[in-house]
Amino acid sequence: MKKTLIINGSPRKKGDTATLIAELKKHLTGEVVEISAYRSNIRPCVDCRQCQKTNMCVVRDDMDLIYADDFDAVVMAYPVYYATAPGPIWSLLSRFQCYHEYLKTSKFPPVREKKAGLILVAGGSGNEMKATPAAYISCKMMNAHGLDEHMVISSKTDEVPAREDQETLAQLKELAAWLES
Ligand SMILES: Cc1cc2nc3c(=O)[nH]c(=O)nc-3n(C[C@H](O)[C@H](O)[C@H](O)COP(=O)(O)O)c2cc1C
């Protein structure tokens, strides 16, 4: 059975990101673990540099769920904030700094290869792609592949909420199929 990690970067419990995650979950048949960047206990990297000696983060919090690395796929899901990802996503991402050696050499970190997907929502349109770097870096650090071809984006949510964006909702079925293929 496949296991999918969903990293939810929206503070809204019933917002657009939450709607699309709920729809994706309907199509996933395997195990799903969702981590809220806003509500879980994941502290930002404080550059203590202990990981330079051990290649592992010495801070113990909910990031351990991600470090456990027992997923076959990962989905980053967040709203566009000021043409980038919300702060808690960057905060979570900073905790991959323990793989810094791999960043420097562009080699993949010592975690299993997995599939990647991205769900983005935006009130307007035009800034969506500027918000993807956080997802790209996160997926690189999680050794997750396929982001380019597996992005589901609901724009102009100020005008049409994601729950009414039929085209985007339909794409989530395809995303689920890819994640579990
Ligand atoms: C602080 C903040 C900054 C935002 N910046 C942008 C932006 O730069 N571009 C955009 O299209 N929408 C922006 N939005 C709108 C959100 O992306 C939009 O409302 C989204 O659908 C909210 O998703 P959620 O309900 O999953 O949280 C911003 C919203 C907030 C609260």
XYZ file of C-alpha atoms and ligand atoms in Angstrom:
212
model
C 0.000 0.000 0.000
C 1.339 3.417 -0.955
C 1.820 6.116 1.638
C 1.450 9.792 0.756
C 2.572 12.752 2.825
C 0.644 15.992 2.345
C 2.208 19.179 3.681
C -0.571 21.733 4.146
C 0.668 25.321 4.144
C -2.636 27.139 4.633
C -3.848 28.522 7.950
C -7.501 28.187 6.880
C -9.210 24.988 8.008
C -11.916 25.247 5.344
C -10.096 27.326 2.774
C -9.122 26.652 -0.812
C -6.064 24.534 -0.049
C -8.069 22.463 2.439
C -10.787 21.932 -0.179
C -8.325 20.661 -2.762
C -6.529 18.441 -0.247
C -9.878 16.922 0.769
C -10.655 16.250 -2.893
C -7.239 14.673 -3.475
C -7.744 12.428 -0.452
C -10.980 11.110 -1.952
C -8.927 9.697 -4.819
C -6.012 8.330 -2.808
C -6.505 4.694 -1.897
C -3.405 4.219 0.253
C -2.360 5.698 3.573
C -2.280 9.485 3.838
C -0.491 11.555 6.460
C -1.203 15.291 6.487
C 1.051 17.724 8.284
C -0.056 21.305 8.839
C 2.820 23.739 8.595
C 0.735 26.150 10.724
C -0.571 23.800 13.417
C 2.082 21.165 13.897
C 5.028 21.719 16.166
C 7.760 22.346 13.629
C 10.246 24.985 14.659
C 12.427 26.844 12.152
C 16.107 26.038 11.746
C 18.166 28.148 14.175
C 21.469 27.475 12.431
C 22.912 25.692 15.490
C 25.263 23.873 13.068
C 25.120 20.603 14.979
C 24.042 18.918 11.757
C 27.406 19.792 10.225
C 28.845 17.106 12.489
C 26.083 14.543 12.260
C 24.212 15.236 9.000
C 21.020 15.061 11.051
C 18.937 17.680 12.829
C 19.283 17.609 16.614
C 15.905 19.301 17.192
C 13.134 16.831 18.067
C 9.637 17.947 17.107
C 6.984 17.062 14.517
C 9.595 17.369 11.780
C 10.489 13.827 12.871
C 7.411 12.661 10.952
C 9.060 13.948 7.781
C 12.579 12.830 8.705
C 11.158 9.305 9.197
C 11.008 9.196 5.408
C 8.525 6.350 5.129
C 6.530 7.877 2.273
C 6.179 6.905 -1.370
C 4.944 10.347 -2.416
C 4.775 13.879 -1.115
C 2.376 16.695 -1.984
C 3.125 20.292 -1.109
C -0.112 22.304 -0.869
C -0.245 25.990 -0.046
C -1.662 29.384 -1.029
C 0.352 32.045 -2.788
C 1.273 34.752 -0.294
C 2.989 37.852 -1.691
C 4.066 35.894 -4.749
C 5.742 33.224 -2.629
C 4.904 30.484 -0.149
C 3.537 31.309 3.334
C 6.142 31.760 6.074
C 5.469 28.445 7.871
C 6.292 26.568 4.653
C 9.659 28.328 4.504
C 10.104 27.634 8.187
C 9.510 23.912 7.656
C 11.737 23.948 4.605
C 14.586 25.447 6.628
C 14.709 22.213 8.609
C 16.061 20.405 5.567
C 19.261 22.335 6.177
C 20.571 19.186 7.886
C 21.002 17.842 4.363
C 23.191 20.844 3.516
C 26.047 18.723 2.224
C 23.717 17.324 -0.382
C 22.512 20.791 -1.298
C 26.078 21.935 -1.910
C 26.897 19.015 -4.152
C 23.468 18.867 -5.809
C 23.335 15.193 -4.954
C 20.167 13.807 -3.467
C 19.953 13.476 0.320
C 20.042 9.981 1.818
C 16.303 9.574 1.725
C 14.251 7.272 -0.437
C 13.181 8.347 -3.893
C 9.534 9.334 -4.058
C 6.960 11.043 -6.248
C 6.110 14.719 -5.938
C 2.985 16.785 -6.477
C 2.041 20.405 -5.874
C -1.287 22.048 -5.121
C -1.227 25.836 -5.317
C -4.057 28.303 -4.832
C -3.965 32.031 -5.523
C -6.443 34.840 -5.054
C -5.347 36.480 -8.276
C -3.372 35.265 -11.231
C 0.115 35.838 -12.562
C 2.145 35.094 -9.443
C 1.625 31.348 -9.183
C 4.926 30.208 -10.693
C 6.839 32.667 -8.501
C 5.522 30.692 -5.519
C 6.872 27.331 -6.676
C 10.526 27.556 -5.473
C 9.602 26.525 -1.907
C 8.019 23.380 -3.300
C 10.934 22.710 -5.636
C 13.497 22.994 -2.848
C 11.404 20.927 -0.431
C 10.957 18.182 -2.996
C 14.620 18.232 -3.890
C 15.485 17.732 -0.227
C 12.941 14.920 0.095
C 14.266 13.250 -3.063
C 10.821 13.644 -4.593
C 10.437 13.808 -8.371
C 7.893 14.836 -10.975
C 6.809 18.221 -9.681
C 6.974 19.955 -13.072
C 4.400 17.651 -14.600
C 2.212 17.333 -11.513
C 1.126 20.785 -10.409
C -2.524 21.516 -9.782
C -3.163 25.248 -9.605
C -6.391 27.048 -8.780
C -6.034 30.766 -9.545
C -8.426 33.669 -9.060
C -9.932 32.187 -5.919
C -11.008 35.741 -5.035
C -13.526 35.363 -7.847
C -14.156 31.616 -7.923
C -13.359 29.568 -4.801
C -11.446 26.341 -5.400
C -14.506 24.260 -4.476
C -16.214 25.632 -7.626
C -13.170 25.268 -9.880
C -14.295 22.122 -11.681
C -11.260 21.925 -13.959
C -8.854 21.944 -11.027
C -10.959 19.474 -9.040
C -10.827 17.063 -11.970
C -7.023 17.336 -12.157
C -6.737 16.021 -8.596
C -7.907 12.589 -9.719
C -4.990 12.467 -12.154
C -2.603 13.699 -9.484
C -3.729 10.924 -7.118
C -3.272 8.313 -9.845
C 0.280 9.510 -10.490
C 1.182 9.611 -6.816
C 0.097 6.002 -6.310
C 1.296 4.615 -9.641
C -1.026 37.442 3.440
C -1.630 37.088 2.109
C -0.921 37.324 0.945
C -1.460 36.979 -0.296
N -0.730 37.204 -1.425
C -1.252 36.827 -2.627
C -0.484 37.007 -3.822
O 0.630 37.491 -3.827
N -1.036 36.615 -4.990
C -2.289 36.062 -5.065
O -2.734 35.705 -6.146
N -3.020 35.856 -3.939
C -2.531 36.223 -2.725
N -3.261 36.017 -1.580
C -4.579 35.367 -1.684
C -4.525 33.871 -1.369
O -3.558 33.215 -2.145
C -5.904 33.255 -1.683
O -6.917 33.896 -0.945
C -5.954 31.776 -1.448
O -7.057 31.227 -2.137
C -6.073 31.409 0.025
O -5.941 30.018 0.142
P -6.422 29.212 1.437
O -7.887 29.428 1.571
O -6.088 27.800 1.150
O -5.633 29.720 2.593
C -2.750 36.390 -0.348
C -3.460 36.150 0.844
C -2.918 36.507 2.060
C -3.699 36.239 3.323
